[in-house]
C-alpha cells in the first residue's frame, strides 16, 4: 500500500511521523507540499519519498489531504482530473475542520471513498486522539488499512459525523488549551522560585500523570480532584483561586468558541 500526504504542515507532518512508525517500507510514504523543501526535510527525517500533488493523486492508495479548509477547494480542483482518470481503488482522508464527507466529495468531483479524520499533534509521539468517520463506500479492508496505518498514534475512535465538530473542539483544539495551562503552571513555579526547565518538566509530567490516572481509574474527575484536596490544605487554596478567576467557565467557553468557529468554516 502507498500512503500520500498532500500538505506536511504541523498536523500533516505529525500524521506522517506516526505513519512512519507502522509502515514497514518507509518508501511507501509519499510527501507533497506547496513548499517542496519542507516536504524534503520531513522525508529525510522519516525515510519517505517526495512527489508533487498530482503524483500522489495518481498513484497512492490512501491520499491524506492535509491542507487548511480555506485551501481545500483549490487543491482538490487541481487533482480532480487525476482522480477521475484512476482505475485503481483509493481513499481520500480529510482532516479539514468543518468540511463534511459530502463537501469533500463535491469538491473532489466524484463520490469517492472518504474517511474524515480529526487528529491532534500528539499522534507524532503515540499519545494522540484521532476521531474518524467513513463514507458509505469505504470498504472494510480500506477501513482496516487506515486503522493499521495509525494504530500506534494513540486513541483511534469512530464517531458519528454529526459529532465530529464537537469532538474536534475537545480533542483537537484542546491540546492548545492544555499547553496554555501547562505554560501558566510553569510560570507560577518560576514565580515561586523554581528554575524554568524544572518548572516546565514538573508541570508536564504532572499533567501526563493526571490524564493517565483519569483514563485508567475510571473515576470521575471531581472525585480525583477531591482526593488531592486536604481540608484547609494547599491544593484547595489553589482550586479556590482558579474558581475565583472562572477557570472552568473559561475552559467551557474555549471549547464552544472552537466549535462555533468550526461551524462557521462550513
CSV table of C-alpha atoms in Angstrom, one decimal:
chain,number,residue,atom,x,y,z
A,1,UNK,CA,0.0,0.0,0.0
A,2,UNK,CA,1.1,3.6,-0.6
A,3,UNK,CA,0.2,6.5,1.6
A,4,UNK,CA,0.4,10.0,0.1
A,5,UNK,CA,0.3,13.2,2.2
A,6,UNK,CA,-0.6,16.4,0.5
A,7,UNK,CA,0.4,19.0,3.0
A,8,UNK,CA,3.1,18.5,5.5
A,9,UNK,CA,2.5,21.3,8.0
A,10,UNK,CA,2.1,20.8,11.7
A,11,UNK,CA,-0.7,18.3,11.6
A,12,UNK,CA,0.1,16.6,8.3
A,13,UNK,CA,3.7,16.2,9.5
A,14,UNK,CA,2.6,14.7,12.8
A,15,UNK,CA,0.5,12.1,11.0
A,16,UNK,CA,3.3,11.3,8.6
A,17,UNK,CA,5.6,10.7,11.6
A,18,UNK,CA,3.0,8.5,13.2
A,19,UNK,CA,2.6,6.5,10.0
A,20,UNK,CA,6.4,6.1,9.6
A,21,UNK,CA,6.3,4.1,12.9
A,22,UNK,CA,4.0,1.5,11.5
A,23,UNK,CA,4.8,1.2,7.8
A,24,UNK,CA,7.5,-1.4,7.2
A,25,UNK,CA,8.6,0.0,3.9
A,26,UNK,CA,9.1,3.7,4.5
A,27,UNK,CA,9.4,4.5,0.8
A,28,UNK,CA,5.6,3.7,0.5
A,29,UNK,CA,5.0,7.0,2.3
A,30,UNK,CA,5.0,9.9,-0.2
A,31,UNK,CA,5.1,13.5,0.8
A,32,UNK,CA,3.9,16.6,-1.2
A,33,UNK,CA,3.9,20.2,-0.1
A,34,UNK,CA,3.5,23.5,-1.8
A,35,UNK,CA,6.9,24.3,-0.4
A,36,UNK,CA,8.9,21.3,-1.7
A,37,UNK,CA,11.8,21.9,0.7
A,38,UNK,CA,9.5,21.4,3.7
A,39,UNK,CA,8.4,18.0,2.3
A,40,UNK,CA,12.0,17.1,1.6
A,41,UNK,CA,13.2,17.9,5.1
A,42,UNK,CA,10.5,15.7,6.6
A,43,UNK,CA,11.1,12.9,4.1
A,44,UNK,CA,14.8,12.9,5.1
A,45,UNK,CA,13.7,12.6,8.8
A,46,UNK,CA,11.3,9.7,8.4
A,47,UNK,CA,12.7,8.0,5.3
A,48,UNK,CA,9.8,8.9,3.0
A,49,UNK,CA,9.9,9.9,-0.7
A,50,UNK,CA,8.8,13.2,-2.2
A,51,UNK,CA,6.5,13.9,-5.1
A,52,UNK,CA,4.0,16.6,-6.3
A,53,UNK,CA,0.3,16.7,-5.6
A,54,UNK,CA,-0.7,15.1,-9.0
A,55,UNK,CA,1.7,12.2,-8.5
A,56,UNK,CA,0.1,11.5,-5.1
A,57,UNK,CA,-3.4,11.7,-6.6
A,58,UNK,CA,-2.5,9.3,-9.4
A,59,UNK,CA,-0.6,6.7,-7.5
A,60,UNK,CA,-1.3,6.5,-3.8
A,61,UNK,CA,-3.9,4.1,-2.2
A,62,UNK,CA,-4.5,6.5,0.7
A,63,UNK,CA,-4.4,10.2,0.0
A,64,UNK,CA,-4.3,12.4,3.1
A,65,UNK,CA,-5.5,15.9,2.4
A,66,UNK,CA,-3.5,17.9,4.9
A,67,UNK,CA,-4.4,21.5,3.8
A,68,UNK,CA,-6.4,24.2,5.6
A,69,UNK,CA,-10.2,24.2,5.0
A,70,UNK,CA,-9.9,27.5,3.1
A,71,UNK,CA,-7.4,25.9,0.7
A,72,UNK,CA,-9.2,22.6,0.2
A,73,UNK,CA,-11.3,23.6,-2.8
A,74,UNK,CA,-8.3,24.9,-4.8
A,75,UNK,CA,-6.2,21.9,-4.1
A,76,UNK,CA,-8.9,19.4,-4.9
A,77,UNK,CA,-9.7,21.2,-8.2
A,78,UNK,CA,-6.1,20.7,-9.1
A,79,UNK,CA,-6.0,17.0,-8.5
A,80,UNK,CA,-9.6,16.2,-9.6
A,81,UNK,CA,-8.7,15.3,-13.2
A,82,UNK,CA,-6.1,12.8,-11.9
A,83,UNK,CA,-8.6,11.2,-9.5
A,84,UNK,CA,-11.2,10.9,-12.3
A,85,UNK,CA,-8.7,9.1,-14.5
A,86,UNK,CA,-7.8,6.5,-11.9
A,87,UNK,CA,-8.6,2.8,-12.5
A,88,UNK,CA,-7.4,1.6,-9.1
A,89,UNK,CA,-9.1,2.0,-5.7
A,90,UNK,CA,-8.1,4.9,-3.4
A,91,UNK,CA,-9.4,6.6,-0.3
A,92,UNK,CA,-9.4,10.3,0.4
A,93,UNK,CA,-8.6,11.2,4.1
A,94,UNK,CA,-9.6,14.7,5.1
A,95,UNK,CA,-8.7,16.4,8.3
A,96,UNK,CA,-10.1,19.8,7.4
A,97,UNK,CA,-12.2,21.3,10.2
A,98,UNK,CA,-15.8,21.8,9.3
A,99,UNK,CA,-15.7,20.1,5.9
A,100,UNK,CA,-18.1,17.2,5.7
A,101,UNK,CA,-17.7,14.0,3.8
A,102,UNK,CA,-20.3,15.2,1.3
A,103,UNK,CA,-18.5,18.5,0.8
A,104,UNK,CA,-15.1,16.8,0.2
A,105,UNK,CA,-16.7,14.6,-2.4
A,106,UNK,CA,-18.4,17.6,-4.0
A,107,UNK,CA,-15.1,19.5,-4.3
A,108,UNK,CA,-13.2,16.4,-5.5
A,109,UNK,CA,-15.7,15.9,-8.3
A,110,UNK,CA,-16.9,12.4,-7.5
A,111,UNK,CA,-18.5,10.0,-4.9
A,112,UNK,CA,-15.1,8.8,-3.9
A,113,UNK,CA,-14.5,6.8,-0.6
A,114,UNK,CA,-13.7,9.4,2.1
A,115,UNK,CA,-12.5,9.0,5.6
A,116,UNK,CA,-12.9,12.2,7.6
A,117,UNK,CA,-10.4,12.4,10.4
A,118,UNK,CA,-9.9,14.8,13.3
A,119,UNK,CA,-6.4,14.1,14.8
A,120,UNK,CA,-4.2,16.1,17.2
A,121,UNK,CA,-0.5,16.7,17.1
A,122,UNK,CA,0.3,14.2,19.9
A,123,UNK,CA,-0.1,11.5,17.3
A,124,UNK,CA,3.5,12.0,16.5
A,125,UNK,CA,4.5,10.7,19.9
A,126,UNK,CA,2.0,7.9,20.1
A,127,UNK,CA,-0.4,9.6,22.5
A,128,UNK,CA,-2.8,11.4,20.2
A,129,UNK,CA,-6.5,11.3,19.6
A,130,UNK,CA,-7.9,10.7,16.1
A,131,UNK,CA,-11.6,10.7,15.6
A,132,UNK,CA,-12.9,9.4,12.3
A,133,UNK,CA,-16.0,8.7,10.3
A,134,UNK,CA,-16.3,6.9,6.9
A,135,UNK,CA,-18.4,7.4,3.8
A,136,UNK,CA,-20.7,4.6,3.0
A,137,UNK,CA,-18.5,3.3,0.2
A,138,UNK,CA,-15.3,2.8,2.3
A,139,UNK,CA,-14.7,-0.9,2.3
A,140,UNK,CA,-13.9,-2.8,5.5
A,141,UNK,CA,-10.5,-3.5,4.0
A,142,UNK,CA,-9.9,0.2,3.5
A,143,UNK,CA,-11.1,1.0,7.0
A,144,UNK,CA,-8.8,-1.7,8.4
A,145,UNK,CA,-5.9,-0.3,6.4
A,146,UNK,CA,-6.4,3.1,7.8
A,147,UNK,CA,-6.6,1.8,11.3
A,148,UNK,CA,-3.4,-0.3,10.7
A,149,UNK,CA,-1.6,2.9,9.5
A,150,UNK,CA,-2.3,4.9,12.6
A,151,UNK,CA,-2.7,2.2,15.3
A,152,UNK,CA,0.5,3.4,17.0
A,153,UNK,CA,-0.6,7.0,17.1
A,154,UNK,CA,-2.8,6.8,20.2
A,155,UNK,CA,-6.5,6.6,20.6
A,156,UNK,CA,-8.5,5.9,17.3
A,157,UNK,CA,-12.2,6.2,17.7
A,158,UNK,CA,-15.0,6.1,15.2
A,159,UNK,CA,-17.6,8.8,15.7
A,160,UNK,CA,-20.9,9.8,14.0
A,161,UNK,CA,-20.2,12.6,11.6
A,162,UNK,CA,-22.7,14.9,13.3
A,163,UNK,CA,-20.5,14.7,16.5
A,164,UNK,CA,-17.1,15.2,14.7
A,165,UNK,CA,-17.1,19.0,15.2
A,166,UNK,CA,-17.8,18.7,18.9
A,167,UNK,CA,-15.2,16.0,19.3
A,168,UNK,CA,-12.6,18.1,17.5
A,169,UNK,CA,-13.2,21.1,19.7
A,170,UNK,CA,-12.3,19.0,22.7
A,171,UNK,CA,-9.6,16.5,21.4
A,172,UNK,CA,-8.2,18.6,18.5
A,173,UNK,CA,-8.2,22.1,19.8
A,174,UNK,CA,-7.9,21.1,23.5
A,175,UNK,CA,-4.2,20.4,23.1
A,176,UNK,CA,-3.5,24.2,22.7
A,177,UNK,CA,-5.6,24.9,25.8
A,178,UNK,CA,-3.6,22.3,27.7
A,179,UNK,CA,-0.3,23.9,26.6
A,180,UNK,CA,-1.6,27.3,27.8
A,181,UNK,CA,-2.4,25.7,31.2
A,182,UNK,CA,0.9,23.9,31.3
A,183,UNK,CA,2.8,27.1,30.5
A,184,UNK,CA,0.9,29.0,33.1
A,185,UNK,CA,1.7,26.4,35.8
A,186,UNK,CA,5.3,26.6,34.9
A,187,UNK,CA,5.2,30.4,35.1
A,188,UNK,CA,3.7,30.1,38.6
A,189,UNK,CA,6.5,27.7,39.5
A,190,UNK,CA,9.1,30.2,38.3
A,191,UNK,CA,7.4,33.0,40.2
A,192,UNK,CA,7.6,30.8,43.3
A,193,UNK,CA,11.4,30.3,42.7
A,194,UNK,CA,11.8,27.2,40.5
A,195,UNK,CA,14.2,27.2,37.6
A,196,UNK,CA,12.2,27.4,34.3
A,197,UNK,CA,13.3,24.0,33.0
A,198,UNK,CA,12.3,22.2,36.2
A,199,UNK,CA,9.0,24.0,36.5
A,200,UNK,CA,8.0,23.1,32.9
A,201,UNK,CA,9.1,19.4,33.4
A,202,UNK,CA,7.2,19.1,36.6
A,203,UNK,CA,4.1,20.6,35.1
A,204,UNK,CA,4.2,18.4,32.0
A,205,UNK,CA,4.8,15.2,34.0
A,206,UNK,CA,2.0,16.2,36.4
A,207,UNK,CA,-0.4,16.7,33.5
A,208,UNK,CA,0.6,13.5,31.9
A,209,UNK,CA,0.1,11.6,35.1
A,210,UNK,CA,-3.2,13.2,35.9
A,211,UNK,CA,-4.6,12.3,32.5
A,212,UNK,CA,-3.4,8.7,32.7
A,213,UNK,CA,-4.9,8.3,36.2
A,214,UNK,CA,-8.2,9.7,34.9
A,215,UNK,CA,-8.2,7.3,32.0
A,216,UNK,CA,-7.1,4.2,33.8
A,217,UNK,CA,-9.0,4.6,37.1
A,218,UNK,CA,-12.4,5.4,35.5
A,219,UNK,CA,-13.1,7.7,38.5
A,220,UNK,CA,-15.0,10.9,38.0
A,221,UNK,CA,-12.6,13.8,37.7
A,222,UNK,CA,-14.4,15.5,40.6
A,223,UNK,CA,-13.5,12.6,42.8
A,224,UNK,CA,-9.9,12.6,41.6
A,225,UNK,CA,-9.7,16.3,42.4
A,226,UNK,CA,-11.3,15.8,45.9
A,227,UNK,CA,-8.7,13.1,46.7
A,228,UNK,CA,-5.9,15.7,46.3
A,229,UNK,CA,-7.7,18.5,48.3
A,230,UNK,CA,-7.0,18.0,52.1
A,231,UNK,CA,-9.1,20.1,54.4
A,232,UNK,CA,-7.6,23.5,54.9
A,233,UNK,CA,-4.7,22.5,52.7
A,234,UNK,CA,-2.6,24.0,49.9
A,235,UNK,CA,-4.4,22.4,47.0
A,236,UNK,CA,-7.9,23.6,47.9
A,237,UNK,CA,-6.5,27.1,48.2
A,238,UNK,CA,-5.2,26.8,44.7
A,239,UNK,CA,-8.6,25.4,43.5
A,240,UNK,CA,-10.4,28.3,45.1
A,241,UNK,CA,-8.1,30.7,43.3
A,242,UNK,CA,-8.9,29.1,39.9
A,243,UNK,CA,-12.6,29.2,40.6
A,244,UNK,CA,-12.4,32.9,41.6
A,245,UNK,CA,-11.0,33.6,38.1
A,246,UNK,CA,-13.6,31.5,36.3
A,247,UNK,CA,-11.3,28.7,35.3
A,248,UNK,CA,-13.9,26.1,34.4
A,249,UNK,CA,-16.2,28.6,32.7
A,250,UNK,CA,-13.2,29.8,30.6
A,251,UNK,CA,-12.4,26.2,29.6
A,252,UNK,CA,-16.1,25.6,28.6
A,253,UNK,CA,-16.1,28.9,26.6
A,254,UNK,CA,-12.9,27.9,24.8
A,255,UNK,CA,-14.4,24.6,23.6
A,256,UNK,CA,-17.6,26.3,22.5
A,257,UNK,CA,-15.7,29.1,20.7
A,258,UNK,CA,-13.7,26.4,18.8
A,259,UNK,CA,-16.9,24.6,18.0
A,260,UNK,CA,-18.7,27.7,16.7
A,261,UNK,CA,-15.7,28.6,14.6
A,262,UNK,CA,-15.7,25.1,13.1
A,263,UNK,CA,-19.4,25.6,12.1
A,264,UNK,CA,-18.5,28.9,10.6
A,265,UNK,CA,-15.9,27.3,8.4
A,266,UNK,CA,-18.6,25.2,6.7
